[in-house]
PDB file of C-alpha atoms in Angstrom:
ATOM      1  CA  MET A 361       0.000   0.000   0.000  1.00 44.00           C
ATOM      2  CA  LYS A 362       1.491   3.289  -1.081  1.00 51.00           C
ATOM      3  CA  THR A 363       0.044   6.427   0.490  1.00 55.00           C
ATOM      4  CA  GLN A 364       0.630  10.118   0.076  1.00 58.00           C
ATOM      5  CA  ALA A 365       1.466  10.414   3.777  1.00 59.00           C
ATOM      6  CA  PRO A 366       4.966  11.854   3.338  1.00 61.00           C
ATOM      7  CA  ALA A 367       3.759  14.494   0.856  1.00 62.00           C
ATOM      8  CA  ILE A 368       0.825  15.457   3.063  1.00 59.00           C
ATOM      9  CA  VAL A 369       2.965  15.837   6.168  1.00 59.00           C
ATOM     10  CA  GLU A 370       5.664  17.718   4.255  1.00 63.00           C
ATOM     11  CA  ALA A 371       2.973  20.000   2.848  1.00 59.00           C
ATOM     12  CA  ALA A 372       1.738  20.702   6.379  1.00 56.00           C
ATOM     13  CA  ASN A 373       5.191  22.066   7.103  1.00 54.00           C
ATOM     14  CA  GLY A 374       5.153  24.267   4.029  1.00 56.00           C
ATOM     15  CA  GLY A 375       8.207  22.387   2.851  1.00 53.00           C
ATOM     16  CA  SER A 376       7.060  21.382  -0.604  1.00 47.00           C
ATOM     17  CA  ASP A 377       5.588  22.826  -3.732  1.00 42.00           C
ATOM     18  CA  VAL A 378       2.429  20.880  -2.978  1.00 40.00           C
ATOM     19  CA  SER A 379       1.689  23.125   0.002  1.00 41.00           C
ATOM     20  CA  SER A 380       2.167  26.384  -1.791  1.00 44.00           C
ATOM     21  CA  SER A 381       0.397  25.476  -5.001  1.00 36.00           C
ATOM     22  CA  SER A 382      -2.360  22.950  -4.451  1.00 38.00           C
ATOM     23  CA  LEU A 383      -2.791  22.302  -0.747  1.00 48.00           C
ATOM     24  CA  GLU A 384      -3.931  25.312   1.207  1.00 68.00           C
ATOM     25  CA  GLU A 385      -3.981  24.970   4.987  1.00 76.00           C
ATOM     26  CA  ASP A 386      -7.598  23.795   5.115  1.00 77.00           C
ATOM     27  CA  VAL A 387      -7.033  21.208   2.405  1.00 79.00           C
ATOM     28  CA  CYS A 388      -3.856  20.061   4.125  1.00 76.00           C
ATOM     29  CA  THR A 389      -5.623  19.639   7.462  1.00 80.00           C
ATOM     30  CA  SER A 390      -8.434  17.764   5.731  1.00 84.00           C
ATOM     31  CA  ALA A 391      -5.888  15.455   4.140  1.00 79.00           C
ATOM     32  CA  LEU A 392      -4.251  14.835   7.527  1.00 81.00           C
ATOM     33  CA  GLU A 393      -7.652  14.076   9.020  1.00 84.00           C
ATOM     34  CA  ALA A 394      -8.480  11.695   6.171  1.00 85.00           C
ATOM     35  CA  LEU A 395      -5.163   9.916   6.643  1.00 84.00           C
ATOM     36  CA  GLN A 396      -5.970   9.660  10.343  1.00 86.00           C
ATOM     37  CA  HIS A 397      -9.244   7.902   9.518  1.00 86.00           C
ATOM     38  CA  VAL A 398      -7.476   5.458   7.194  1.00 86.00           C
ATOM     39  CA  CYS A 399      -5.029   4.347   9.903  1.00 86.00           C
ATOM     40  CA  VAL A 400      -7.368   1.998  11.727  1.00 86.00           C
ATOM     41  CA  LYS A 401      -5.391  -1.253  11.679  1.00 87.00           C
ATOM     42  CA  ASP A 402      -1.935  -2.027  13.031  1.00 84.00           C
ATOM     43  CA  GLU A 403      -0.651  -3.055   9.618  1.00 85.00           C
ATOM     44  CA  ILE A 404      -1.771   0.245   8.076  1.00 85.00           C
ATOM     45  CA  CYS A 405      -0.262   2.258  10.942  1.00 83.00           C
ATOM     46  CA  LYS A 406       2.997   0.388  10.578  1.00 79.00           C
ATOM     47  CA  GLN A 407       3.074   0.938   6.809  1.00 81.00           C
ATOM     48  CA  VAL A 408       2.325   4.647   7.152  1.00 78.00           C
ATOM     49  CA  GLY A 409       4.966   4.848   9.882  1.00 74.00           C
ATOM     50  CA  ILE A 410       7.527   3.229   7.627  1.00 73.00           C
ATOM     51  CA  GLU A 411       6.645   5.578   4.778  1.00 72.00           C
ATOM     52  CA  LEU A 412       7.081   8.475   7.177  1.00 65.00           C
ATOM     53  CA  GLU A 413      10.572   7.180   7.922  1.00 59.00           C
ATOM     54  CA  ALA A 414       9.579   5.967  11.398  1.00 47.00           C
ATOM     55  CA  ALA A 415       7.594   9.147  11.960  1.00 58.00           C
ATOM     56  CA  SER A 416      10.627  11.413  12.215  1.00 59.00           C
ATOM     57  CA  LEU A 417       9.091  13.566   9.530  1.00 62.00           C
ATOM     58  CA  LEU A 418       5.764  13.723  11.355  1.00 64.00           C
ATOM     59  CA  LEU A 419       7.351  14.494  14.712  1.00 65.00           C
ATOM     60  CA  GLY A 420       9.524  17.154  13.140  1.00 68.00           C
ATOM     61  CA  GLN A 421       6.450  18.970  11.867  1.00 64.00           C
ATOM     62  CA  LEU A 422       5.090  19.874  15.301  1.00 67.00           C
ATOM     63  CA  PRO A 423       6.934  23.099  16.101  1.00 66.00           C
ATOM     64  CA  CYS A 424       5.124  25.742  18.105  1.00 76.00           C
ATOM     65  CA  GLU A 425       4.695  27.930  15.043  1.00 73.00           C
ATOM     66  CA  ARG A 426       2.125  25.553  13.569  1.00 71.00           C
ATOM     67  CA  SER A 427      -1.352  26.954  13.203  1.00 81.00           C
ATOM     68  CA  VAL A 428      -4.020  25.391  15.391  1.00 85.00           C
ATOM     69  CA  PRO A 429      -5.660  23.437  12.525  1.00 85.00           C
ATOM     70  CA  VAL A 430      -2.339  22.016  11.335  1.00 82.00           C
ATOM     71  CA  ALA A 431      -1.155  21.211  14.871  1.00 84.00           C
ATOM     72  CA  LYS A 432      -4.495  19.509  15.517  1.00 88.00           C
ATOM     73  CA  GLY A 433      -4.234  17.513  12.278  1.00 86.00           C
ATOM     74  CA  LEU A 434      -0.663  16.421  12.888  1.00 84.00           C
ATOM     75  CA  SER A 435      -1.336  15.573  16.533  1.00 88.00           C
ATOM     76  CA  GLY A 436      -4.497  13.697  15.589  1.00 89.00           C
ATOM     77  CA  LEU A 437      -2.669  11.633  13.009  1.00 87.00           C
ATOM     78  CA  LEU A 438       0.101  10.895  15.478  1.00 87.00           C
ATOM     79  CA  ARG A 439      -2.511   9.942  18.077  1.00 90.00           C
ATOM     80  CA  GLN A 440      -4.087   7.475  15.682  1.00 89.00           C
ATOM     81  CA  LEU A 441      -0.745   5.991  14.658  1.00 88.00           C
ATOM     82  CA  LEU A 442       0.367   5.622  18.285  1.00 90.00           C
ATOM     83  CA  GLY A 443      -2.550   3.259  18.818  1.00 88.00           C
ATOM     84  CA  SER A 444      -0.391   0.680  17.053  1.00 88.00           C
ATOM     85  CA  ASP A 445       2.194  -1.098  19.188  1.00 88.00           C
ATOM     86  CA  ASP A 446       4.387  -1.549  16.105  1.00 83.00           C
ATOM     87  CA  PHE A 447       4.312   2.195  15.474  1.00 85.00           C
ATOM     88  CA  LYS A 448       5.118   2.974  19.111  1.00 87.00           C
ATOM     89  CA  THR A 449       8.186   0.796  18.811  1.00 83.00           C
ATOM     90  CA  LEU A 450       9.236   2.734  15.718  1.00 80.00           C
ATOM     91  CA  VAL A 451       9.057   6.116  17.478  1.00 83.00           C
ATOM     92  CA  LEU A 452      10.443   5.088  20.860  1.00 83.00           C
ATOM     93  CA  GLY A 453      13.676   6.997  21.291  1.00 79.00           C
ATOM     94  CA  MET A 454      12.777   9.633  18.697  1.00 82.00           C
ATOM     95  CA  ASP A 455      11.952  12.361  21.229  1.00 83.00           C
ATOM     96  CA  CYS A 456       8.238  11.746  20.764  1.00 86.00           C
ATOM     97  CA  ALA A 457       7.376  12.620  24.378  1.00 90.00           C
ATOM     98  CA  PRO A 458       9.329  15.915  24.495  1.00 89.00           C
ATOM     99  CA  ILE A 459       7.922  17.003  21.141  1.00 87.00           C
ATOM    100  CA  LEU A 460       4.352  16.240  22.202  1.00 90.00           C
ATOM    101  CA  THR A 461       4.930  17.922  25.560  1.00 91.00           C
ATOM    102  CA  ARG A 462       6.264  21.049  23.842  1.00 89.00           C
ATOM    103  CA  THR A 463       3.275  21.039  21.491  1.00 89.00           C
ATOM    104  CA  LEU A 464       0.945  20.719  24.476  1.00 91.00           C
ATOM    105  CA  SER A 465       2.610  23.679  26.146  1.00 91.00           C
ATOM    106  CA  CYS A 466       2.649  25.846  23.012  1.00 90.00           C
ATOM    107  CA  HIS A 467      -0.994  25.180  22.163  1.00 91.00           C
ATOM    108  CA  SER A 468      -2.340  25.075  25.716  1.00 93.00           C
ATOM    109  CA  GLN A 469      -5.068  27.580  24.867  1.00 92.00           C
ATOM    110  CA  SER A 470      -6.454  25.429  22.070  1.00 93.00           C
ATOM    111  CA  PRO A 471      -8.761  22.685  23.387  1.00 94.00           C
ATOM    112  CA  GLN A 472      -8.707  20.923  20.002  1.00 93.00           C
ATOM    113  CA  VAL A 473      -4.926  20.553  20.008  1.00 92.00           C
ATOM    114  CA  VAL A 474      -4.763  19.744  23.731  1.00 95.00           C
ATOM    115  CA  GLU A 475      -7.270  16.918  23.256  1.00 95.00           C
ATOM    116  CA  GLN A 476      -5.283  15.384  20.404  1.00 94.00           C
ATOM    117  CA  VAL A 477      -1.907  15.740  22.146  1.00 94.00           C
ATOM    118  CA  LEU A 478      -3.166  14.253  25.415  1.00 96.00           C
ATOM    119  CA  GLY A 479      -4.705  11.397  23.448  1.00 96.00           C
ATOM    120  CA  ALA A 480      -1.402  10.854  21.640  1.00 94.00           C
ATOM    121  CA  LEU A 481       0.501  10.820  24.931  1.00 95.00           C
ATOM    122  CA  ALA A 482      -1.969   8.333  26.437  1.00 96.00           C
ATOM    123  CA  ALA A 483      -1.745   6.080  23.379  1.00 95.00           C
ATOM    124  CA  PHE A 484       2.053   6.277  23.439  1.00 94.00           C
ATOM    125  CA  MET A 485       2.233   5.169  27.084  1.00 95.00           C
ATOM    126  CA  MET A 486      -0.282   2.321  26.783  1.00 94.00           C
ATOM    127  CA  ARG A 487       1.468  -1.047  27.164  1.00 93.00           C
ATOM    128  CA  LEU A 488       4.908   0.560  26.839  1.00 93.00           C
ATOM    129  CA  PRO A 489       6.522   1.361  30.198  1.00 94.00           C
ATOM    130  CA  ALA A 490       9.568   2.955  28.546  1.00 94.00           C
ATOM    131  CA  ALA A 491       7.282   5.448  26.799  1.00 94.00           C
ATOM    132  CA  ALA A 492       5.525   6.264  30.073  1.00 95.00           C
ATOM    133  CA  GLU A 493       8.917   6.991  31.603  1.00 95.00           C
ATOM    134  CA  ASP A 494       9.793   9.258  28.646  1.00 93.00           C
ATOM    135  CA  VAL A 495       6.488  11.128  29.037  1.00 95.00           C
ATOM    136  CA  ALA A 496       7.112  11.695  32.743  1.00 96.00           C
ATOM    137  CA  LYS A 497      10.690  12.863  32.112  1.00 96.00           C
ATOM    138  CA  ALA A 498       9.462  15.269  29.419  1.00 94.00           C
ATOM    139  CA  GLY A 499       7.268  17.060  31.957  1.00 96.00           C
ATOM    140  CA  ALA A 500       3.937  16.150  30.404  1.00 95.00           C
ATOM    141  CA  ILE A 501       2.409  15.218  33.748  1.00 94.00           C
ATOM    142  CA  GLU A 502       3.114  18.650  35.214  1.00 96.00           C
ATOM    143  CA  ILE A 503       1.782  20.488  32.164  1.00 95.00           C
ATOM    144  CA  THR A 504      -1.331  18.300  32.106  1.00 94.00           C
ATOM    145  CA  THR A 505      -1.963  18.948  35.802  1.00 95.00           C
ATOM    146  CA  GLN A 506      -1.504  22.685  35.260  1.00 93.00           C
ATOM    147  CA  LEU A 507      -3.945  22.669  32.331  1.00 92.00           C
ATOM    148  CA  MET A 508      -6.509  20.772  34.390  1.00 90.00           C
ATOM    149  CA  GLU A 509      -6.208  23.243  37.264  1.00 92.00           C
ATOM    150  CA  GLU A 510      -6.553  26.216  34.914  1.00 88.00           C
ATOM    151  CA  ASN A 511      -9.656  24.802  33.244  1.00 81.00           C
ATOM    152  CA  THR A 512     -11.683  23.788  36.299  1.00 73.00           C
TER     153      THR A 512
END
């Protein structure tokens, strides 16, 4: 199965001609969302992860400068992919937890992004103690607690 995942994620970063010519931000976020809905089985998640070069491209696209819709789309796709144990294994050791924690902090005022990032962190930690340790070391627990206190 060959997908357009790498081109879509690269377009979300504004790093290709596709983004500037044919994929406006709303189309790009729609494409990310569609890709998220396709990744429903472990084998698909693993294949998309491999095509994304073990998700390094996806993780690299989550800087704080991302717009809310793009950050939500990228985080949502990552959340879906992290539901796969094979995918988690691919991204373990790739600074997934610090990147997600930074994204959570940068977009703390956006409930849509916060929901996707927290879901991605939860999926990453599920059945993978090393990932849970990475999440704790990255400070995600403190930021999550702070967000919960601010929003009660």
